[in-house]
CSV table of C-alpha atoms and ligand atoms in Angstrom, one decimal:
chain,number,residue,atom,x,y,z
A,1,UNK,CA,-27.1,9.5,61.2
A,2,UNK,CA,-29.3,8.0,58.5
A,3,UNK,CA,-28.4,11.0,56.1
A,4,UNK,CA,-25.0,10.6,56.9
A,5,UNK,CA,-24.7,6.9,55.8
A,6,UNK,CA,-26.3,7.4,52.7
A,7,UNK,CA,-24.0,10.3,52.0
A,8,UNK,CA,-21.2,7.5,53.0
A,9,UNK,CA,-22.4,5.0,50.7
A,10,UNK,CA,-22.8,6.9,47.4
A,11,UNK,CA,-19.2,8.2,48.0
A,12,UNK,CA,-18.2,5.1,48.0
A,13,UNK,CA,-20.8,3.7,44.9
A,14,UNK,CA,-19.2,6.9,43.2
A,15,UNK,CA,-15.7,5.9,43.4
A,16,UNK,CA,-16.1,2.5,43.1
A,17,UNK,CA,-17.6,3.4,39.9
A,18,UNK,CA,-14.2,5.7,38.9
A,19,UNK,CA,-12.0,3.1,40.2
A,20,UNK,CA,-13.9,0.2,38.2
A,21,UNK,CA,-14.9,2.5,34.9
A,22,UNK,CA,-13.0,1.6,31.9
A,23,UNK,CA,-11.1,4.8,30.6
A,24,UNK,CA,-12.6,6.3,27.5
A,25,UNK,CA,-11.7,4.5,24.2
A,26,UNK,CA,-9.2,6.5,22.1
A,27,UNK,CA,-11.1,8.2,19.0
A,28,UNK,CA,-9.0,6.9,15.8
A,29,UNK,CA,-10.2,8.2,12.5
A,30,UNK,CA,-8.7,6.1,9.4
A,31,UNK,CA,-8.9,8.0,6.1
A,32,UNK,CA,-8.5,5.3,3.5
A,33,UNK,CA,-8.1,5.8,-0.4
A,34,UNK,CA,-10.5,3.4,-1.9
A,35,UNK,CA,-11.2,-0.3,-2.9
A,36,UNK,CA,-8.9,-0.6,-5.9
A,37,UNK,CA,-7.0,-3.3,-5.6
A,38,UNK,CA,-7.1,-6.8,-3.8
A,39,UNK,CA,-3.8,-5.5,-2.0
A,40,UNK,CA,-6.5,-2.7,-0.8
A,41,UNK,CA,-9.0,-4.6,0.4
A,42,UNK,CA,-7.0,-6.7,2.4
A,43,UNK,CA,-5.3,-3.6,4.1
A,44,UNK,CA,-8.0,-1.7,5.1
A,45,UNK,CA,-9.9,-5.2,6.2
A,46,UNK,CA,-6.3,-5.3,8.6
A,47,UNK,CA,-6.6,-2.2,10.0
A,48,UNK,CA,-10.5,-2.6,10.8
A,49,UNK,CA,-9.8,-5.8,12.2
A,50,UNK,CA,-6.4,-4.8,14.1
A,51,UNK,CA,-8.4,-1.5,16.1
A,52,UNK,CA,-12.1,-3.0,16.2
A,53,UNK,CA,-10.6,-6.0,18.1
A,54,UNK,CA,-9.0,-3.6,20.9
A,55,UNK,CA,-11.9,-2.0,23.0
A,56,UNK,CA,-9.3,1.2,24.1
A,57,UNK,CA,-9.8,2.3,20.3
A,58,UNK,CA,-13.1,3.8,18.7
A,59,UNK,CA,-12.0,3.6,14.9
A,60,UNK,CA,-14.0,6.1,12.5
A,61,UNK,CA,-13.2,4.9,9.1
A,62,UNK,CA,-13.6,7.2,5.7
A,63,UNK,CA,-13.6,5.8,1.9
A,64,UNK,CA,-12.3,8.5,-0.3
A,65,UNK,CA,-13.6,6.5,-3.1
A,66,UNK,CA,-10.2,7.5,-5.0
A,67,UNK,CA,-11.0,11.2,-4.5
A,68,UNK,CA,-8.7,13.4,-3.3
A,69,UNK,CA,-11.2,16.3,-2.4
A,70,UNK,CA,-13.4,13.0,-0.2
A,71,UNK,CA,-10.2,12.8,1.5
A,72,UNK,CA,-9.2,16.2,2.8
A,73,UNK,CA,-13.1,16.5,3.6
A,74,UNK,CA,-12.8,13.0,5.6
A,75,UNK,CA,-9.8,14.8,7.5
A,76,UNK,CA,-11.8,18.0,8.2
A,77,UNK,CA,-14.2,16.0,9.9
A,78,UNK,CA,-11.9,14.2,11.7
A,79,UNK,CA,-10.2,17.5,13.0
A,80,UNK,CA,-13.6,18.9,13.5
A,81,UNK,CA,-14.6,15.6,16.0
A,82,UNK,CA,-11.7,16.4,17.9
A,83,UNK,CA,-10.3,12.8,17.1
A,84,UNK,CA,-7.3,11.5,19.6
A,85,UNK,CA,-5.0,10.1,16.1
A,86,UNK,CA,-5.4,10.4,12.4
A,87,UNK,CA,-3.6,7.1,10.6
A,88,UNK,CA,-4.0,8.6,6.6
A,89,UNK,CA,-3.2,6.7,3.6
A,90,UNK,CA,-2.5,9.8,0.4
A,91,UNK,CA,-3.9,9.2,-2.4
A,92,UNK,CA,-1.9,10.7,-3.7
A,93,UNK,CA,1.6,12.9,-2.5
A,94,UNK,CA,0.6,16.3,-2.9
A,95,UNK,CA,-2.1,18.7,-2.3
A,96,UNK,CA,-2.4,17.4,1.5
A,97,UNK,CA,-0.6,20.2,3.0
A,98,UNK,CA,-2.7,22.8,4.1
A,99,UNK,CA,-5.2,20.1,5.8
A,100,UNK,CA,-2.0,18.6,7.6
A,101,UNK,CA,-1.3,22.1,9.4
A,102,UNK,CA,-4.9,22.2,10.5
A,103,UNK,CA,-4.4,19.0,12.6
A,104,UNK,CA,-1.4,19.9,13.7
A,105,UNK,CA,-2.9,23.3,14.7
A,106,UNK,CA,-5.8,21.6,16.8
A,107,UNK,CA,-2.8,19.3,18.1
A,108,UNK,CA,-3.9,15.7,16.4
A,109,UNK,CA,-0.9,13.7,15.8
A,110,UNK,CA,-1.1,12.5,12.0
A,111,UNK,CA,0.2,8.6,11.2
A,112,UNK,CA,0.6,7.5,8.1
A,113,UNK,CA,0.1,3.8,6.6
A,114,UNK,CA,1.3,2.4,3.1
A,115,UNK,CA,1.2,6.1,1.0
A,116,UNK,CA,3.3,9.2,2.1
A,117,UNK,CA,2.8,12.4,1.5
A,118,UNK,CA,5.6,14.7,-0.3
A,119,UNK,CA,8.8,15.0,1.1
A,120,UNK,CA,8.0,18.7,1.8
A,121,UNK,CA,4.7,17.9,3.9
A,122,UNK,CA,6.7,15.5,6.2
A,123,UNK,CA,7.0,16.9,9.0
A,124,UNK,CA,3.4,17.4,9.4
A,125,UNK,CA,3.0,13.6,9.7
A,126,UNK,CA,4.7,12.4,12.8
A,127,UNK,CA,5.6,8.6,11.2
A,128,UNK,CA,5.4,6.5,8.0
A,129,UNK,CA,4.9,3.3,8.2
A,130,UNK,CA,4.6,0.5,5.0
A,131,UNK,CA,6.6,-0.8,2.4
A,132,UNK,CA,9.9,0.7,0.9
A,133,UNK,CA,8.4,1.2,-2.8
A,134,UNK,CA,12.2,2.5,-4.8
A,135,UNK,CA,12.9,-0.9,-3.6
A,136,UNK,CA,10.0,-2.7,-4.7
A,137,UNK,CA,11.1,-1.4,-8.1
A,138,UNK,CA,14.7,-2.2,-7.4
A,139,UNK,CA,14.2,-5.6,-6.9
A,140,UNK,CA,11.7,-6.1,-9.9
A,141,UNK,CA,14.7,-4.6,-12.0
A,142,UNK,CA,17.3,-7.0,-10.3
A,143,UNK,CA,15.1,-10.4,-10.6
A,144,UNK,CA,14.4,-9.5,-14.5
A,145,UNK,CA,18.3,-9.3,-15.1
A,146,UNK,CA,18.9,-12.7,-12.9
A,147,UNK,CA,15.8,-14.2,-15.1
A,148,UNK,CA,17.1,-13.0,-18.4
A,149,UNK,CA,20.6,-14.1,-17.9
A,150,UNK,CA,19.4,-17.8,-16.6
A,151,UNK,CA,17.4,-17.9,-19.5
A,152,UNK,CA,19.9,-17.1,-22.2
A,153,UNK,CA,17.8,-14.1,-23.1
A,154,UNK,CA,19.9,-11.4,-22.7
A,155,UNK,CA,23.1,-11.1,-24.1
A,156,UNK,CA,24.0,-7.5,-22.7
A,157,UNK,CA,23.5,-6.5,-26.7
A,158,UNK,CA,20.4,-7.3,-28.4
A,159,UNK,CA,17.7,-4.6,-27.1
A,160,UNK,CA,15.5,-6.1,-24.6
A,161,UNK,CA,11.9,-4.0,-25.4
A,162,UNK,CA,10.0,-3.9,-22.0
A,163,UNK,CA,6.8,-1.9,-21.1
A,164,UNK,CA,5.5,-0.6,-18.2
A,165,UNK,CA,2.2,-0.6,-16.4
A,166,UNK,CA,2.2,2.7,-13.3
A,167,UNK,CA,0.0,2.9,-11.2
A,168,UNK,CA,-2.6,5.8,-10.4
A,169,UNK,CA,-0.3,9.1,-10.7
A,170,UNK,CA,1.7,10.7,-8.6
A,171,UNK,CA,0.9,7.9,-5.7
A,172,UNK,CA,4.0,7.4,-3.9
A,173,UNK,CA,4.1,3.4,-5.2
A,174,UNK,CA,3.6,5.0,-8.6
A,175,UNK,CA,6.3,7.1,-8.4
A,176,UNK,CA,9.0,5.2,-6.5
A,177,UNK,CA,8.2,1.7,-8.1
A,178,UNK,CA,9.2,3.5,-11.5
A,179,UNK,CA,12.1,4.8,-9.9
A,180,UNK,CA,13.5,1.9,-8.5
A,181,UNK,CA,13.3,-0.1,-11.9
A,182,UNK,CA,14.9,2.7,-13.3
A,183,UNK,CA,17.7,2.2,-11.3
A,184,UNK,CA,18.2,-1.2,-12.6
A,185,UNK,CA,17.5,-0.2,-16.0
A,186,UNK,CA,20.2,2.0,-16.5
A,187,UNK,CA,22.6,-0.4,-15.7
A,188,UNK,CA,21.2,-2.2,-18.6
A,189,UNK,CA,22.2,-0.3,-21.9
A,190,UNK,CA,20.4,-2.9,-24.0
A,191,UNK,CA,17.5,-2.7,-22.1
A,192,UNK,CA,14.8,-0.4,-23.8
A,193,UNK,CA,11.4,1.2,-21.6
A,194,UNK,CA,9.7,1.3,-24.7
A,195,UNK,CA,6.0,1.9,-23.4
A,196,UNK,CA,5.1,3.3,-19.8
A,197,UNK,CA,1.5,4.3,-19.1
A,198,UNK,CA,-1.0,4.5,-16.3
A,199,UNK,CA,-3.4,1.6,-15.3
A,200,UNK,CA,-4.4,3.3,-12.0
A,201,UNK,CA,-3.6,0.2,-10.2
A,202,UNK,CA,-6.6,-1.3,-11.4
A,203,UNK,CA,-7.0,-4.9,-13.2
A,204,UNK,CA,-9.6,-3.3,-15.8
A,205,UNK,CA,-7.6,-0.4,-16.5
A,206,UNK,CA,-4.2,-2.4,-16.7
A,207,UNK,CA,-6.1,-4.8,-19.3
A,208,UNK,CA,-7.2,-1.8,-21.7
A,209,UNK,CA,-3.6,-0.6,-21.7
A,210,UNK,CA,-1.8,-3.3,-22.5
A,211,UNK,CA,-4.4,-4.3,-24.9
A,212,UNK,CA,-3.2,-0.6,-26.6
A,213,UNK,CA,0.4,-1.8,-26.1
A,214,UNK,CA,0.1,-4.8,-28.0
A,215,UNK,CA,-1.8,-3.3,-30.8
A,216,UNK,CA,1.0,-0.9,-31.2
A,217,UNK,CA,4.1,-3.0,-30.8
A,218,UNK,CA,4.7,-6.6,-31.5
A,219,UNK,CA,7.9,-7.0,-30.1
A,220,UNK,CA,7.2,-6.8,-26.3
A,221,UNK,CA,9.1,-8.7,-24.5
A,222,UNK,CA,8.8,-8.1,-20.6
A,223,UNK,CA,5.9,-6.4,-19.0
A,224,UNK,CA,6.6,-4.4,-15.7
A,225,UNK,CA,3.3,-3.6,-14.0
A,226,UNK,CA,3.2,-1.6,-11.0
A,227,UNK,CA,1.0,-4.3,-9.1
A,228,UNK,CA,-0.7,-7.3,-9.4
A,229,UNK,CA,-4.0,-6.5,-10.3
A,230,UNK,CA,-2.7,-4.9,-13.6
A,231,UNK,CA,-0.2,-7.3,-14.1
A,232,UNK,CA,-3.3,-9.5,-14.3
A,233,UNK,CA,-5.8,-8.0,-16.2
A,234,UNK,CA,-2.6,-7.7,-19.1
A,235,UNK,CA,-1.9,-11.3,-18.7
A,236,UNK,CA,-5.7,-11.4,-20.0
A,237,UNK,CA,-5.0,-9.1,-23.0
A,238,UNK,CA,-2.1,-10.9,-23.6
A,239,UNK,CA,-4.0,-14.5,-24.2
A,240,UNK,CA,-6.9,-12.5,-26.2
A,241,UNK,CA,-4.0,-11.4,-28.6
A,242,UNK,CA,-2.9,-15.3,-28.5
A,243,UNK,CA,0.3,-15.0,-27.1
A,244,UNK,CA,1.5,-17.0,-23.4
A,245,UNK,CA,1.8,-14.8,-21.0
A,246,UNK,CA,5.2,-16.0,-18.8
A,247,UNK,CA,6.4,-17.3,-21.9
A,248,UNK,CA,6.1,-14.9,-24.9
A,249,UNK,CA,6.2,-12.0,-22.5
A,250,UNK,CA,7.8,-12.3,-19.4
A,251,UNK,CA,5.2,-10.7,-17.0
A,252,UNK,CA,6.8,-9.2,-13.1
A,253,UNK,CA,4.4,-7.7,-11.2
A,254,UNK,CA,4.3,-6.3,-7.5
A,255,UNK,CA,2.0,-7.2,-3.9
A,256,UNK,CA,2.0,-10.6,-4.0
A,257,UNK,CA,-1.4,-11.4,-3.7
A,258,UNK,CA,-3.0,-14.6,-4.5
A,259,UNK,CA,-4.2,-14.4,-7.9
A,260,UNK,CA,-0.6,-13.5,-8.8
A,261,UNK,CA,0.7,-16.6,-7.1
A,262,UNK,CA,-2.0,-18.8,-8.9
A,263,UNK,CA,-0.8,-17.0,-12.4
A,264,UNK,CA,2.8,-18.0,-11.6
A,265,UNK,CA,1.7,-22.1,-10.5
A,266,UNK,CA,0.0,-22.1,-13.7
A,267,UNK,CA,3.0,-20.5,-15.8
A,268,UNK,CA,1.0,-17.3,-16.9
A,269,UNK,CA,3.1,-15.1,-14.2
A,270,UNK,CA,7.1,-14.9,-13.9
A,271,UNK,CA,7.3,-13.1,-10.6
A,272,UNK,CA,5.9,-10.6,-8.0
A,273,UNK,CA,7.5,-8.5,-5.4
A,274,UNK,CA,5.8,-8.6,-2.3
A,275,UNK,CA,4.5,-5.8,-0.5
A,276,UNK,CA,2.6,-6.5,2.6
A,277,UNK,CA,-1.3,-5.1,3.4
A,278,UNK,CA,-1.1,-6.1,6.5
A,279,UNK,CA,-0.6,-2.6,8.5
A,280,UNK,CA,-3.6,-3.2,10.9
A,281,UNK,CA,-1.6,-4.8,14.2
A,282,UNK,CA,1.3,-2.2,13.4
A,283,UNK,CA,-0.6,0.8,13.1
A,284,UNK,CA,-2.4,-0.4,16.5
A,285,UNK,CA,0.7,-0.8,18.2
A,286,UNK,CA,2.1,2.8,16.8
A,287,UNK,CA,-0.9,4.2,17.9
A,288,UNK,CA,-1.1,2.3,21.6
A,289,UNK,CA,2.8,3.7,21.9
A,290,UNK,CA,2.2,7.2,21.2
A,291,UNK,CA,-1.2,7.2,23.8
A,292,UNK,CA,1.6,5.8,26.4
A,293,UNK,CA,3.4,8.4,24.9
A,294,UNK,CA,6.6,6.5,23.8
A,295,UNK,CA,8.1,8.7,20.9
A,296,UNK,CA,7.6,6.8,17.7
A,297,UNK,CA,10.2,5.9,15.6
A,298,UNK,CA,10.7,7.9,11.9
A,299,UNK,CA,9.7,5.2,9.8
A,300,UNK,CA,8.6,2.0,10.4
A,301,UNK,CA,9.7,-0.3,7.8
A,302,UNK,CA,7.5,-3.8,7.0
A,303,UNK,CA,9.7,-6.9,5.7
A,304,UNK,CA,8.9,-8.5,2.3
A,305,UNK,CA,9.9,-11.3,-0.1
A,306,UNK,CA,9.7,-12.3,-3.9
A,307,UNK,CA,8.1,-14.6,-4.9
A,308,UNK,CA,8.3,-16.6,-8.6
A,309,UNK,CA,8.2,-20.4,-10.3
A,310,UNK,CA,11.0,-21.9,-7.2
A,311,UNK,CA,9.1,-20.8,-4.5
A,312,UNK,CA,5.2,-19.7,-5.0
A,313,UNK,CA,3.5,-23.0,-5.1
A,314,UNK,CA,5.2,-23.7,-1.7
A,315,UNK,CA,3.7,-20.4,-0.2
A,316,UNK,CA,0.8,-20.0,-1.8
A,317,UNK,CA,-1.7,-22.1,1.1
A,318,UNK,CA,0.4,-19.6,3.7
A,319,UNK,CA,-0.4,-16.6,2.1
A,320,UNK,CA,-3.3,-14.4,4.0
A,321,UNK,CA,-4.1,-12.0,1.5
B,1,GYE,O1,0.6,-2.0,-4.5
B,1,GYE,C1,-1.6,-1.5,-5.1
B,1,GYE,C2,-2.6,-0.6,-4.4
B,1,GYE,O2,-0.3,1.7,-2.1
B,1,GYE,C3,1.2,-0.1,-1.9
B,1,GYE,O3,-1.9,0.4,-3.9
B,1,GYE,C4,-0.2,0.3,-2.3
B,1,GYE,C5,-0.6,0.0,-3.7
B,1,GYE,C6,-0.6,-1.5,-4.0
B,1,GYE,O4,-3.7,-0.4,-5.1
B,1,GYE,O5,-2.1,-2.8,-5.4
């Protein structure tokens, strides 16, 4: 009888425990790109944040550093751990296919946040989800011809000389932020790309080269850069060659992050296209749906602004990033 009862009572202490027992947190291994940018930090600090604060997800997180090869390594790891979810940032778009059919060999679903991959790789991903980047570009191209014409700058005639600032080659941003202001461009006959060149998305590296732009040209009117940070370190180069920045050269960058709202109250800035870091609470849900497994959607599309002189001092105490 005695035996009996304790037999009883640890059948019952056993599945009280599997009733009561939280289920085991989904493993979630984040392969990030680097630390490049301000726009960077703030989106990988989101997607910590956005998993770290949900106790169902374990988040593994891997800094490439800005190498590709640290990345497909991170990813072999990941596969090798048996991970539930991959969310991937590319460095860059190509060279990621032969890793992409390994996960989907051992069956981990692949998402992918801010950076795709090549059009030819995507199907190995099972969703995008970030910022429309031909647009980005589209609408730097489409404020520039709204600025130039308030302004009395451009009479459709006179060559408007504008240089470019990319950012780290063959990035998706890099390559569809020069497309979309291409778009624009062409519309423009007068309107002359006179210098394009990498800054790797960096403010150092966007400094040096517009520094080598200015040395070479003395006529530049409007800089594109590819983002903020380089729009910013060529604002610097700009003063050191004692010109205004915003005023001698009209300066459009793209993120919208602080320092480029502060550049555009003090005059030194014309405009920025925002693109939002803030992927953490998105990729969370995305990830949450597919565990419930809810078929995700295709792309998942974030929603952003621009921002110049009429509206940036309002923002600017809003702005998280
Ligand atoms: O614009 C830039 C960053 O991939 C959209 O990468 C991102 C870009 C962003 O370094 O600042």
């Amino acid at each position: 009888m005695k035996k009996a009862l304790f037999v009883l009572t640890s059948v019952m202490a056993l599945s009280a425990v599997t009733a009561f027992a939280a289920p085991k947190p989904w493993v979630v291994g984040f392969s990030q790109i680097g630390s490049e940018s301000e726009w960077r930090t703030a989106d990988t600090i989101s997607v910590q944040n956005a998993f770290n604060d949900d106790p169902s997800f374990t988040l593994i997180y891997s800094d490439a550093q800005q190498k590709q090869e640290n990345q497909i390594k991170a990813l072999r790891t990941f596969i090798a751990r048996k991970v539930n979810c991959i969310v991937f940032t590319a460095l860059v778009e190509t060279g990621y296919g032969p890793v992409l059919q390994e996960a989907a060999k051992a069956k981990i679903p692949v998402i992918m946040i801010d950076r795709d991959v090549q059009a030819s790789d995507r199907a190995l991903r099972l969703t995008i989800m970030g910022s429309d980047f031909v647009k980005e570009g589209e609408k730097a191209g489409t404020w520039l011809a709204d600025y130039l014409k308030k302004q009395g700058l451009d009479d459709g005639k006179k060559a408007i000389n504008i240089v470019e600032l990319q950012g780290t080659t063959g990035s998706a941003p890099a390559i569809d932020r020069k497309t979309g202001f291409a778009n624009i461009l062409k519309q423009h006959a007068n309107w002359q790309l006179t210098r394009s060149q990498t800054g790797n998305f960096t403010t150092s590296e966007g400094k040096a080269v517009m520094e080598a732009f200015l040395k070479a040209d003395k006529g530049i009117q409007v800089l594109y850069a590819h983002n903020d940070g380089m729009a910013l370190g060529a604002i610097q180069a700009i003063k050191e060659a004692g010109l205004k920045p915003g005023k001698d050269i009209i300066v459009v960058g793209v993120d919208a992050v602080k320092g480029a709202f502060e550049a555009i109250v003090a005059g030194e800035m014309n405009a920025t296209i925002e693109c939002s870091p803030l992927l953490g609470p998105q990729a969370v849900q995305a990830v949450t749906d597919l565990r419930d497994g809810k078929k995700l959607p295709a792309r998942i599309w974030t929603i952003e602004g621009i921002f110049d002189a009429t509206n940036a001092a309002a923002a600017l105490p809003s702005r998280q990033y």
